[in-house]
CSV table of C-alpha atoms in Angstrom, one decimal:
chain,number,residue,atom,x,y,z
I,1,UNK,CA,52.7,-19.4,20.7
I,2,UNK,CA,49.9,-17.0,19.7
I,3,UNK,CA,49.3,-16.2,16.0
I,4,UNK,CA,50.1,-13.0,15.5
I,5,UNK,CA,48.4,-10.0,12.8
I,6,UNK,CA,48.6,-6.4,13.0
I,7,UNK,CA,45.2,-6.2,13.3
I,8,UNK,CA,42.2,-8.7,13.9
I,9,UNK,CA,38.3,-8.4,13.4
I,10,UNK,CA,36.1,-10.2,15.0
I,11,UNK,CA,33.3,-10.6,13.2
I,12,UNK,CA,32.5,-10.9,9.3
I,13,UNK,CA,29.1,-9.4,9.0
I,14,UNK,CA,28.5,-5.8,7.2
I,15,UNK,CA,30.7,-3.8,9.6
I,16,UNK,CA,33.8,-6.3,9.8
I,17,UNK,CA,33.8,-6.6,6.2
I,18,UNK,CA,33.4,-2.9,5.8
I,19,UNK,CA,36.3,-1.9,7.9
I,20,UNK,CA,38.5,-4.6,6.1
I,21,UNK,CA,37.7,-3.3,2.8
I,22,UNK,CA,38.4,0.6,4.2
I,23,UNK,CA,41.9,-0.7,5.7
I,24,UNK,CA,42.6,-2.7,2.6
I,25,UNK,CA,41.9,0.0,0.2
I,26,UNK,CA,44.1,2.8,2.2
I,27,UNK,CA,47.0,0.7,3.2
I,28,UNK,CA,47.1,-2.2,0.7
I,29,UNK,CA,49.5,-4.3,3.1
I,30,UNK,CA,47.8,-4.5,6.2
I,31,UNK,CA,47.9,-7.7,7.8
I,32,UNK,CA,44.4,-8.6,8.5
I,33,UNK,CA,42.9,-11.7,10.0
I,34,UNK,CA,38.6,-11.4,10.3
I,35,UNK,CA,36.9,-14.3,12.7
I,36,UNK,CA,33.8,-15.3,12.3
I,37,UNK,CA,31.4,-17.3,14.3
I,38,UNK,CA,29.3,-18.6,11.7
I,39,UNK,CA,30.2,-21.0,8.0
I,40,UNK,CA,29.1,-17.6,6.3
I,41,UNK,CA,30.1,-13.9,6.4
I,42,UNK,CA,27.0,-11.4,6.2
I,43,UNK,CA,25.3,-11.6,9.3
I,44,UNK,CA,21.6,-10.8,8.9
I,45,UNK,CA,22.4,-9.3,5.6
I,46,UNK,CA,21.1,-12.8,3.7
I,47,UNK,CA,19.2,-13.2,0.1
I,48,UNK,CA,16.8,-15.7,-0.5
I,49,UNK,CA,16.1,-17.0,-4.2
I,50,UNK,CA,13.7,-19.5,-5.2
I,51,UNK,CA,11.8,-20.7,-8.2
I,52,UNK,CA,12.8,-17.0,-9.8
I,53,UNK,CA,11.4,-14.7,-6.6
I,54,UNK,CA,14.3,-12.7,-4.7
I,55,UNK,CA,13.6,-12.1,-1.1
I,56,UNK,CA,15.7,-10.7,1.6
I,57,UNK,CA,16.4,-12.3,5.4
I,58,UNK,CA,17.3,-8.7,6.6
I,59,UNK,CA,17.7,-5.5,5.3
I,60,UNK,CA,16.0,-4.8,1.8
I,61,UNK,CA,18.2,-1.8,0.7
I,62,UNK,CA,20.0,1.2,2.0
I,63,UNK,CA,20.0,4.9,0.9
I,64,UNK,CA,22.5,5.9,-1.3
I,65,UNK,CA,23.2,9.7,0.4
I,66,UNK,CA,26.0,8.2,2.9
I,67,UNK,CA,29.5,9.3,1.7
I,68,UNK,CA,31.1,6.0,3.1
I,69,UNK,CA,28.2,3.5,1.4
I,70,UNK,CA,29.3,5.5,-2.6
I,71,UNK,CA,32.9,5.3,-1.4
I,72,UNK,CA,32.8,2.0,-0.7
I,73,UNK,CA,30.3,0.7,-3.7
I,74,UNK,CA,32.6,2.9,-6.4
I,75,UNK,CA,35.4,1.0,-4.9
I,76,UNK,CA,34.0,-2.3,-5.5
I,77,UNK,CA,32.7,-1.6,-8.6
I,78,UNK,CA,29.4,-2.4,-7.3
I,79,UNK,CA,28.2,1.2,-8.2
I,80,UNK,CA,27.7,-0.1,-12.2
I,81,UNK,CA,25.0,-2.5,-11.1
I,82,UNK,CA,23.4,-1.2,-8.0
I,83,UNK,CA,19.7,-0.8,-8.6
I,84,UNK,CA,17.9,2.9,-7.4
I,85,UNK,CA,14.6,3.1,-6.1
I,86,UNK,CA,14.6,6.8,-5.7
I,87,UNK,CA,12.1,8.2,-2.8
I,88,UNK,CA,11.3,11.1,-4.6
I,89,UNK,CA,9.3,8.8,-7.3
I,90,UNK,CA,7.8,6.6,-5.2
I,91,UNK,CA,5.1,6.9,-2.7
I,92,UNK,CA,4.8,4.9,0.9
I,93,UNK,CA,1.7,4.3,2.5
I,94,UNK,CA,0.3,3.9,6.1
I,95,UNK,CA,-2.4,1.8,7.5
I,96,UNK,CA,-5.3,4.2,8.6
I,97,UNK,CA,-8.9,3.4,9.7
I,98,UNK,CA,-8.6,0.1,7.4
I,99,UNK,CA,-7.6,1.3,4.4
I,100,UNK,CA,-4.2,2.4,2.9
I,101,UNK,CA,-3.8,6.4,2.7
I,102,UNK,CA,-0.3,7.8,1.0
I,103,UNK,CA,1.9,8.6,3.8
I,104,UNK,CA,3.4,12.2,3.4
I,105,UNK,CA,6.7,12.6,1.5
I,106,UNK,CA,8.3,15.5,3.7
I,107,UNK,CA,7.3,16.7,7.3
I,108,UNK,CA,6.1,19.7,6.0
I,109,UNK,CA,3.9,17.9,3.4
I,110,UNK,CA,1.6,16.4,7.0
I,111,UNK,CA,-0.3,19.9,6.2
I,112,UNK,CA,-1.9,18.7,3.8
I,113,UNK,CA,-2.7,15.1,4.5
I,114,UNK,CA,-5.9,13.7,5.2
I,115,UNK,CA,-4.0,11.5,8.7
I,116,UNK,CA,-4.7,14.8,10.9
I,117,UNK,CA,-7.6,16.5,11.8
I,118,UNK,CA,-7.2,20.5,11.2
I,119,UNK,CA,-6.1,21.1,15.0
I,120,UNK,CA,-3.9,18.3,14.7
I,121,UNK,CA,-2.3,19.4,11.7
I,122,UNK,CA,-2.3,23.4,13.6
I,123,UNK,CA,-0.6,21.4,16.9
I,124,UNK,CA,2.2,20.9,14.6
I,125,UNK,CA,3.1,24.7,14.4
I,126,UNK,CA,3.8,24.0,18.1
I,127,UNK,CA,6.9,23.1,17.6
I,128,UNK,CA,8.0,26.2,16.7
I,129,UNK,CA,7.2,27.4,20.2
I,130,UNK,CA,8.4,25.1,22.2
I,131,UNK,CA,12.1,24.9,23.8
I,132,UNK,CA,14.0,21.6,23.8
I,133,UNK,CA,14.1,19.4,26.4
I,134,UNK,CA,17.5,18.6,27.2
I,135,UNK,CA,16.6,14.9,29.9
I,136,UNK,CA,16.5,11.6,28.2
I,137,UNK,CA,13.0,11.2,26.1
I,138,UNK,CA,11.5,8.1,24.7
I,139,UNK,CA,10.3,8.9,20.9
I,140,UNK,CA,7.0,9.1,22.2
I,141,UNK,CA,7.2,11.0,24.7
I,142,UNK,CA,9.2,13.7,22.6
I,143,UNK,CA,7.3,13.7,19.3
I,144,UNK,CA,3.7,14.4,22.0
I,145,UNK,CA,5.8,17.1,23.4
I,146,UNK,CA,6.7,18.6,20.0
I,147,UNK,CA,4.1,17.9,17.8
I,148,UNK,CA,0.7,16.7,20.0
I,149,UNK,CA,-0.8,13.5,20.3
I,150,UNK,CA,-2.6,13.0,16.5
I,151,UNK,CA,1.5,12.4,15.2
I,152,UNK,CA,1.9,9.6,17.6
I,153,UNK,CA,0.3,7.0,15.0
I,154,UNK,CA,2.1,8.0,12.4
I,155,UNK,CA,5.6,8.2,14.7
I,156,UNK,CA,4.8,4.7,15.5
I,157,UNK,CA,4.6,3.3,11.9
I,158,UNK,CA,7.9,5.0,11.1
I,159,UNK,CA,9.3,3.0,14.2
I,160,UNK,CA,7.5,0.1,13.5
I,161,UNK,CA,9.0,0.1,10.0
I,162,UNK,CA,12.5,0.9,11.2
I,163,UNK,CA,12.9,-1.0,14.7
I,164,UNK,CA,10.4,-3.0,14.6
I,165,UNK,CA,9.9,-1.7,18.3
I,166,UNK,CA,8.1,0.3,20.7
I,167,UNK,CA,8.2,3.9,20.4
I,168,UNK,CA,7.2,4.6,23.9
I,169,UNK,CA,10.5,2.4,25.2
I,170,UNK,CA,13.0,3.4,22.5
I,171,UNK,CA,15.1,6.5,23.5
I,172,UNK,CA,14.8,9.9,20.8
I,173,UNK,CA,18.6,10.8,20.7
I,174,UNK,CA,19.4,7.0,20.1
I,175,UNK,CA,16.8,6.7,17.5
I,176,UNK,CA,17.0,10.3,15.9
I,177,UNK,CA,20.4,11.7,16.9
I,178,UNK,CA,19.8,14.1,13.6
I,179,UNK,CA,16.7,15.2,14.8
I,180,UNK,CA,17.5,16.2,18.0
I,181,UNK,CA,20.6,18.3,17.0
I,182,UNK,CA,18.3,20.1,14.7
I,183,UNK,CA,15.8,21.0,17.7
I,184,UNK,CA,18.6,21.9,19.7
I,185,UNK,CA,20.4,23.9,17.5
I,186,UNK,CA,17.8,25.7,16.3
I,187,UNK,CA,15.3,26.0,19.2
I,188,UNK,CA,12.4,23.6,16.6
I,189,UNK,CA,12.5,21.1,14.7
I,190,UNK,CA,10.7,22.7,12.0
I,191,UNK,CA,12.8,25.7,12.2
I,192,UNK,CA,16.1,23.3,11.8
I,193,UNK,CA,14.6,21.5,8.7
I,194,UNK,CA,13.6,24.9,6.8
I,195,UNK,CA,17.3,25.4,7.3
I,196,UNK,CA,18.7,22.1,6.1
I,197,UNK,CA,16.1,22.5,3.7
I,198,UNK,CA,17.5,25.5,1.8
I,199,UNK,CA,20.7,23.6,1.2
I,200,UNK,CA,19.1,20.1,0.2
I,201,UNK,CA,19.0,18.7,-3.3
I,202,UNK,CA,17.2,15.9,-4.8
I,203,UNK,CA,16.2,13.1,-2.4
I,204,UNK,CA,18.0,9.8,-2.2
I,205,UNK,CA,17.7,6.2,-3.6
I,206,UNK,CA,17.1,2.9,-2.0
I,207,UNK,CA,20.1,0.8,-3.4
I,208,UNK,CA,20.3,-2.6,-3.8
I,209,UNK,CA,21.7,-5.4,-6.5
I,210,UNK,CA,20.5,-7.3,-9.1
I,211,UNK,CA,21.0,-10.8,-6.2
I,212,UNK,CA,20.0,-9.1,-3.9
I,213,UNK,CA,21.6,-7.8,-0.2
I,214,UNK,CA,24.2,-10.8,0.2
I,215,UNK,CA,25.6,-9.3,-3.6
I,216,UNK,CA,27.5,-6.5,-1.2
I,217,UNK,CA,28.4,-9.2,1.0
I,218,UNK,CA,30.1,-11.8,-1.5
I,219,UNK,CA,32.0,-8.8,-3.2
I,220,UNK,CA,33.2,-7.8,0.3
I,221,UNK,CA,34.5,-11.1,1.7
I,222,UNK,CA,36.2,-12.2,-1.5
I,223,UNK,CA,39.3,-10.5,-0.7
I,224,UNK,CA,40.0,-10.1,2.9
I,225,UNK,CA,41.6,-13.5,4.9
I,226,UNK,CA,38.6,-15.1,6.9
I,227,UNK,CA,38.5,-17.8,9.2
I,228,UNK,CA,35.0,-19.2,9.4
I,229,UNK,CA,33.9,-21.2,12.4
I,230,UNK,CA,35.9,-19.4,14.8
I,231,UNK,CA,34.0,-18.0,17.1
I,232,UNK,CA,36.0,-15.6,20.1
I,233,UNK,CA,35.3,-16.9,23.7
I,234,UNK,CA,37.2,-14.1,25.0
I,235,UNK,CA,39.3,-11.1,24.9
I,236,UNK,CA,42.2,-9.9,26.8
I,237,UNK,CA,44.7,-7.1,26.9
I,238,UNK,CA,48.4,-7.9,27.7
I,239,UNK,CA,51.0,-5.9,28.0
I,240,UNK,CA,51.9,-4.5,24.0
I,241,UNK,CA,49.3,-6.5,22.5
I,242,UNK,CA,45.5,-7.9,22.4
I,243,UNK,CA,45.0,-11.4,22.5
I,244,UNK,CA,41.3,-13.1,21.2
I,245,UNK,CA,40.9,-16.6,22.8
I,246,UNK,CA,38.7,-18.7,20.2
I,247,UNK,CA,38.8,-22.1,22.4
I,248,UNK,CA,40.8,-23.5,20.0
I,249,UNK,CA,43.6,-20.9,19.5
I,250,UNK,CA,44.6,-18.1,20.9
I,251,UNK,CA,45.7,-14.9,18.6
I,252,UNK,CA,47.2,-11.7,18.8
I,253,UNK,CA,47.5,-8.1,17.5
I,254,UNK,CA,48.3,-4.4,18.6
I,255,UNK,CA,44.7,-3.8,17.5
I,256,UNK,CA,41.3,-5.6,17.4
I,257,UNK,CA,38.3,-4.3,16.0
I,258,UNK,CA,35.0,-6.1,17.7
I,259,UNK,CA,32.5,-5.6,14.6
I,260,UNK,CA,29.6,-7.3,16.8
I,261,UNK,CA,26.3,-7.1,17.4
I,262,UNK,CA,26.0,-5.3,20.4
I,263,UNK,CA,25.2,-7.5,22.8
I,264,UNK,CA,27.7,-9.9,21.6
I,265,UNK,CA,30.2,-7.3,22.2
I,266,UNK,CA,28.9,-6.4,25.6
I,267,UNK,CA,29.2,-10.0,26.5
I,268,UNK,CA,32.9,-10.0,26.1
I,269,UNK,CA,33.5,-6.8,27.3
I,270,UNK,CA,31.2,-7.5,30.3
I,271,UNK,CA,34.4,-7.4,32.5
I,272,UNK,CA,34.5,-3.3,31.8
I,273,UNK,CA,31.2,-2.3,33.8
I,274,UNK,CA,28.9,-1.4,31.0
I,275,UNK,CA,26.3,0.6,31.9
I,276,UNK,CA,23.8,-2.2,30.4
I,277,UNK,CA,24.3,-5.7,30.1
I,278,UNK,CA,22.1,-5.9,27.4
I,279,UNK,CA,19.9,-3.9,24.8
I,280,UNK,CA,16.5,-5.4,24.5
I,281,UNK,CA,15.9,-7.4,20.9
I,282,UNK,CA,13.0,-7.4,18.7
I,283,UNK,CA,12.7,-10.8,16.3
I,284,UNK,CA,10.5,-10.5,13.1
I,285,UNK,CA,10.5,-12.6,10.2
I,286,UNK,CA,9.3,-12.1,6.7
I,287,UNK,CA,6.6,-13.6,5.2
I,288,UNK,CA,7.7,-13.9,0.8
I,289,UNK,CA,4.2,-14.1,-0.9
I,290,UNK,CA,4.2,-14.0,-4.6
I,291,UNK,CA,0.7,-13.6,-6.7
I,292,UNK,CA,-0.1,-13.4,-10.5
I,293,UNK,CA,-0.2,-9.9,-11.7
I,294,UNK,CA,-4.6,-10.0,-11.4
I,295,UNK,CA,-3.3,-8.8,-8.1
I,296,UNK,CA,-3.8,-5.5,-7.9
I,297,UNK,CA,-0.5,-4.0,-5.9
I,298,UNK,CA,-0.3,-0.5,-5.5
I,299,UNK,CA,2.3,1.6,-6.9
I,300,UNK,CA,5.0,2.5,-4.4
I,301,UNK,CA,7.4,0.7,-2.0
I,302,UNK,CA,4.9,-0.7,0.6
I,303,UNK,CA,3.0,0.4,3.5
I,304,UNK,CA,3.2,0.6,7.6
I,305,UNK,CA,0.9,-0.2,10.4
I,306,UNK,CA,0.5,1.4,13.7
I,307,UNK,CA,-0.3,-0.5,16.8
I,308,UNK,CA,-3.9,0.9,17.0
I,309,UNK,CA,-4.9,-0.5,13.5
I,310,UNK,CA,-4.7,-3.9,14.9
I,311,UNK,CA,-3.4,-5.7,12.2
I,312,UNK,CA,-1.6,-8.9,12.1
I,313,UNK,CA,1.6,-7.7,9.8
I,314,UNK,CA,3.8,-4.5,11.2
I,315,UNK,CA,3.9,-4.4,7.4
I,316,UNK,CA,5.2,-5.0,4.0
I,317,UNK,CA,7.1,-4.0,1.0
I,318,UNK,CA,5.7,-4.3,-2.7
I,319,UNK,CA,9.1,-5.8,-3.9
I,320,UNK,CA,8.2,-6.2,-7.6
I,321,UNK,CA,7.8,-2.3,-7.5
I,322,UNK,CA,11.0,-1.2,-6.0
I,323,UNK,CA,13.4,-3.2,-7.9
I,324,UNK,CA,13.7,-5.3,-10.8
I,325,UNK,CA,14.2,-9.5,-10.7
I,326,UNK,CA,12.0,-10.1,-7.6
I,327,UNK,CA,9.8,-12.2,-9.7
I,328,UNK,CA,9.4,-14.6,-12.4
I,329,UNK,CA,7.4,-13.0,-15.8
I,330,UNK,CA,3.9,-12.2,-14.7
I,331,UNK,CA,4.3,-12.7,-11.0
I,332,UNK,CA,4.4,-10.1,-8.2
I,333,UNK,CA,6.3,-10.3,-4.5
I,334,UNK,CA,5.5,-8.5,-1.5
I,335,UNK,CA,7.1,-9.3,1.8
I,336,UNK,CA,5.6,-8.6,5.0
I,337,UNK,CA,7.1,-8.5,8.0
I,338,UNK,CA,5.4,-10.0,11.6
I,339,UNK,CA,6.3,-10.2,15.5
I,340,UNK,CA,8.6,-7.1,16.5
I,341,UNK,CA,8.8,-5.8,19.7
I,342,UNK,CA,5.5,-5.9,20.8
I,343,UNK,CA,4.2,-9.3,19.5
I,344,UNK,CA,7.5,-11.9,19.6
I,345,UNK,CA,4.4,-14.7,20.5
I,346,UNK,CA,3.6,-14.4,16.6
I,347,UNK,CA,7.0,-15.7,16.1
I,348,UNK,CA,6.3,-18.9,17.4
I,349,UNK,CA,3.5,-19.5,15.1
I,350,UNK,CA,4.0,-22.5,12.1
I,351,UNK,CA,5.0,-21.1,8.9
I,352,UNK,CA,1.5,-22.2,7.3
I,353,UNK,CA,0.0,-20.5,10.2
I,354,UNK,CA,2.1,-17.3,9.7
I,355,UNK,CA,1.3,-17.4,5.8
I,356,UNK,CA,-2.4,-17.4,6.2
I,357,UNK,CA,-2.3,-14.7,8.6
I,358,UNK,CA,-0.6,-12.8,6.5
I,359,UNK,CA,-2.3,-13.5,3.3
I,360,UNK,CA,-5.6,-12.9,5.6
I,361,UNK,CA,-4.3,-9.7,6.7
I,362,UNK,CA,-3.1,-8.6,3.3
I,363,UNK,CA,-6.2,-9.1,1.3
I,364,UNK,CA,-8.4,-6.7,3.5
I,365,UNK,CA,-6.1,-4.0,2.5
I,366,UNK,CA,-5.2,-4.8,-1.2
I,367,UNK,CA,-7.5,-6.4,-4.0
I,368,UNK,CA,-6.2,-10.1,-3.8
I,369,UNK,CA,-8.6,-12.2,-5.9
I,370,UNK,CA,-6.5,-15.3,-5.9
I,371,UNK,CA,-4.5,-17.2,-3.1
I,372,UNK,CA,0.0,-16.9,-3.5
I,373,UNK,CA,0.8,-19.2,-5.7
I,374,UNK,CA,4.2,-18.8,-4.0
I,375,UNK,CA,5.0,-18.5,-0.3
I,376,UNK,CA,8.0,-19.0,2.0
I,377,UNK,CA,8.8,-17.3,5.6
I,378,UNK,CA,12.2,-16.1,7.0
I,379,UNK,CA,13.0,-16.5,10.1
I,380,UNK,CA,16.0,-14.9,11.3
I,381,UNK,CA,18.8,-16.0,13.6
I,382,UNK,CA,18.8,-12.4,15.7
I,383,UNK,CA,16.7,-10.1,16.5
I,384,UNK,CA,16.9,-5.7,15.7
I,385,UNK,CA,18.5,-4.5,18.7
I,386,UNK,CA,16.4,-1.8,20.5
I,387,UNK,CA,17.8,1.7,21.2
I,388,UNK,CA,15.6,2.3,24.3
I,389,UNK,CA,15.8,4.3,27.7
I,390,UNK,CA,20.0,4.0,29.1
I,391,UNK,CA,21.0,3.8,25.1
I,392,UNK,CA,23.1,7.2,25.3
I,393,UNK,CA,24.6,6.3,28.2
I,394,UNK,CA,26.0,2.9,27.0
I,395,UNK,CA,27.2,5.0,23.8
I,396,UNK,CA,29.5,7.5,26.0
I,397,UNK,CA,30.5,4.8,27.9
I,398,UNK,CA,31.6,2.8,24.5
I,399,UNK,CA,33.5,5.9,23.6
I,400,UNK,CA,35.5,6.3,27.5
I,401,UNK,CA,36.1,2.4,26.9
I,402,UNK,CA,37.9,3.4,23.5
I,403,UNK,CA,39.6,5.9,25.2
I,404,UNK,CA,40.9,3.8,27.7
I,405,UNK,CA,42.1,1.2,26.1
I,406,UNK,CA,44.6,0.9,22.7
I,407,UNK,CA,44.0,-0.3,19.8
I,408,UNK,CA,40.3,-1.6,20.7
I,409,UNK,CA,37.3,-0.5,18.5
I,410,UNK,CA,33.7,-1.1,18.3
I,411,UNK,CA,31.7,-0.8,15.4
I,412,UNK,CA,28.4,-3.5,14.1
I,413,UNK,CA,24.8,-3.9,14.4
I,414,UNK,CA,23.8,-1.7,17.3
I,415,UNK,CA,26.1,0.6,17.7
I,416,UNK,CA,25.5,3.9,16.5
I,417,UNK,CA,22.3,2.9,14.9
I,418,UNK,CA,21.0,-0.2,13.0
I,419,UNK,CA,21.0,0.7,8.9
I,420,UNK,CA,23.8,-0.4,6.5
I,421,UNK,CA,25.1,3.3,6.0
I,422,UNK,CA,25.5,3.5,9.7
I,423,UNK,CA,27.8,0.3,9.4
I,424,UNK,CA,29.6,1.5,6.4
I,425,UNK,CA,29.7,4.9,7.8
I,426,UNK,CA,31.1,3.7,11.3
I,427,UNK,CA,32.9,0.9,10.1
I,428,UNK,CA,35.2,4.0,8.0
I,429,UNK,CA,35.0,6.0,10.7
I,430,UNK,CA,37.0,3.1,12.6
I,431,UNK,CA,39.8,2.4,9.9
I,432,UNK,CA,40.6,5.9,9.5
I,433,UNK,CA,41.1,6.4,13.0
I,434,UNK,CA,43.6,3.6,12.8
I,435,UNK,CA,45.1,5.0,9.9
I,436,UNK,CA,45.3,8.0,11.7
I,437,UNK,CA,44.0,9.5,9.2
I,438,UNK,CA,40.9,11.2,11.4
I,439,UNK,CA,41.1,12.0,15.2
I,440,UNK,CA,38.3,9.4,15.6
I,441,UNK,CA,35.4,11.7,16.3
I,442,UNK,CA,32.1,10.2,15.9
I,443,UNK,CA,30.8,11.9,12.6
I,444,UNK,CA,27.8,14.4,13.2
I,445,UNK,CA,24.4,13.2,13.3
I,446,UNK,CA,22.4,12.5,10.2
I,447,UNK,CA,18.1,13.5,9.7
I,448,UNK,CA,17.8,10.3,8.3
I,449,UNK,CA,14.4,9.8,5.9
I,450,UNK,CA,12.0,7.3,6.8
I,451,UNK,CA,12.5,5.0,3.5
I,452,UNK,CA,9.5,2.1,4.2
């Protein structure tokens, strides 16, 4: 006979561990089994600690303006120890004609920067004059539209930073849902933000924890009932119930959440005609070099590269200057990230060949008089999934499938965007909807900052 719950997630990364904690902290009783593939929960949300440096596998932070991410962090307590990097004190830089120039802090702000020549920076205005286009745009294609051609560098190194993808392949209402709303609501983009901006207060932090990412991740799955090493083969619907077929043993429950990457969801689900079998996936791995403090590592969180600039590293983050404990006494971290979707052959470089490169690469753009005297590179198991060309369509067809079908939910990396705080946020929009607590709209779309 099946082993039967009320409800089972597959899955234990950010999402599934999200949506357990949102159940668990509404209806105390629920009886919740989570399965996950792997001997650890997390997914690419993984710390790396060695010889006193504190590096990150995956994501380095998350912005602390999402009201599921503070519900969920005051819930755990987390909130006492999270560490704030707020944007508003902290300046980002981009790559530009070889050197590092401060990348504006607000749209607006472009005006003034030294990135765009004064038609460029008068092309902007544009937008104010131009009426939505309402067919499917790649980012590209829509920011040349709306703002000219001198933005596209800059567009690039937000998407670089972000997806590590392609901005002419990745689709503008997967990527900037927010945005788009604004320019069709009201007729610009720059228009929608004067609007947003008259009801905006101080900017938000970059959270994270004194041991790094993985912190959230132990304090999530320390409660919920997980069964590691399990991973689901299949799923089925009978006639009351769902049934998940691990190979080993076959369970049940009136309602499964899948809290998958997306294309691990679309392979069990392949059965139900998506419109796309798979999104494209974009691998990168971080290169951890630490230096003695003669290294002279400008204030701020770290800087982008567009394509054009030809450099070997998308980018990398001055860790040591966004949060505390990344370093031993005396030492400094950054962390630069290589391959993406345009160069995956980087990836399959050595790791001494990747930390040369790197430290090559570096030292023409910041004053490196000695070698790392630390180095290690991360090499994640999965790659950023890629919200290109089709992506809309695959997210109305997600919602008819959830329609369709009782008690089955989708939420994980990929779905509704790739951050934390769209995990956290979709992951609650999930277990209130099987709380009934919500009618299980998907929330409106956010103007989400570009934070690296």
């Amino acid at each position: 006979m099946p082993e039967t719950h009320e409800i089972i997630i597959v899955g234990a990364g950010l999402s599934g561990l999200s949506a357990a904690h949102f159940l668990h902290s509404s209806a105390p009783g629920t009886d919740i089994l989570i399965l996950e593939q792997d001997g650890r929960p997390g997914g690419a949300v993984r710390s790396f600690s060695e010889h006193g440096y504190l590096a990150e596998w995956g994501p380095h932070g998350f912005l602390d303006n999402n009201p599921a991410s503070r519900a969920l962090l005051s819930e755990t307590g987390l909130d006492r120890i999270a560490q704030k990097a707020p944007l508003g004190s902290f300046v980002r830089y981009v790559c530009h004609a070889g050197r590092l120039v401060q990348l504006p802090q607000s749209p607006f702000a472009l005006l003034k920067t030294p990135l765009l020549s004064p038609l460029g920076k008068l092309r902007l205005l544009g937008d104010l004059f131009k009426k939505p286009r309402l067919e499917e745009q790649s980012v590209g294609q829509w920011a040349a539209y709306r703002f000219g051609p001198e933005i596209l560098p800059l567009v690039d190194a937000a998407i670089t930073g972000t997806f590590a993808g392609d901005y002419e392949r990745l689709s503008i209402d997967g990527v900037m849902p927010g945005v788009r709303a604004l320019e069709k609501e009201a007729g610009s983009v720059l228009k929608g933000l004067l609007r947003k901006k008259r009801g905006a207060g101080v900017l938000p932090a970059m959270t994270s924890f004194p041991l790094g990412m993985e912190q959230l991740i132990t304090t999530l799955a320390t409660g919920p009932n997980i069964l590691y090493h399990s991973p689901v083969r299949a799923i089925s619907r009978g006639n009351e119930a769902w049934e998940i077929h691990t190979g080993a043993k076959t369970y049940r429950a009136a309602t499964v959440i899948l809290a998958l990457p997306v294309n691990r969801a679309l392979t069990l689900l392949a059965d139900h005609a998506p419109p796309l079998a798979a999104l494209p996936t974009a691998g990168i791995a971080t290169v951890a070099l630490g230096f003695t403090d003669k290294a002279q590592v400008p204030f701020g969180f770290g800087y982008l590269a567009p394509e054009r600039e030809n450099r070997f590293a998308m980018g990398a983050l001055f860790s040591t200057r966004m949060f505390p404990g990344r370093a031993p006494q005396g030492r400094v971290l950054m962390e630069a990230l290589v391959g993406g979707r345009r160069h995956p052959e980087r990836l399959e470089l050595s790791d001494d060949e990747l930390i040369s490169r790197i430290y090559d690469d570096l030292r023409q753009l910041i004053p490196l008089p000695e070698p790392p005297c630390f180095s290690r590179v991360l090499r994640g198991d999965s790659g950023i999934p890629q919200l290109e060309m089709g992506y809309p369509a695959l997210l109305a067809w997600k919602d008819s499938l959830e329609q369709e079908l009782a008690g089955l939910h989708l939420c994980g990396f990929g779905w509704e965007g790739i951050g934390m705080n769209d995990m956290m946020k979709t992951a609650k929009m999930v277990a209130d909807k099987i709380l009934l607590q919500t009618g299980g709209k998907r929330p409106e779309p956010e103007v989400k900052p570009v934070y690296f």
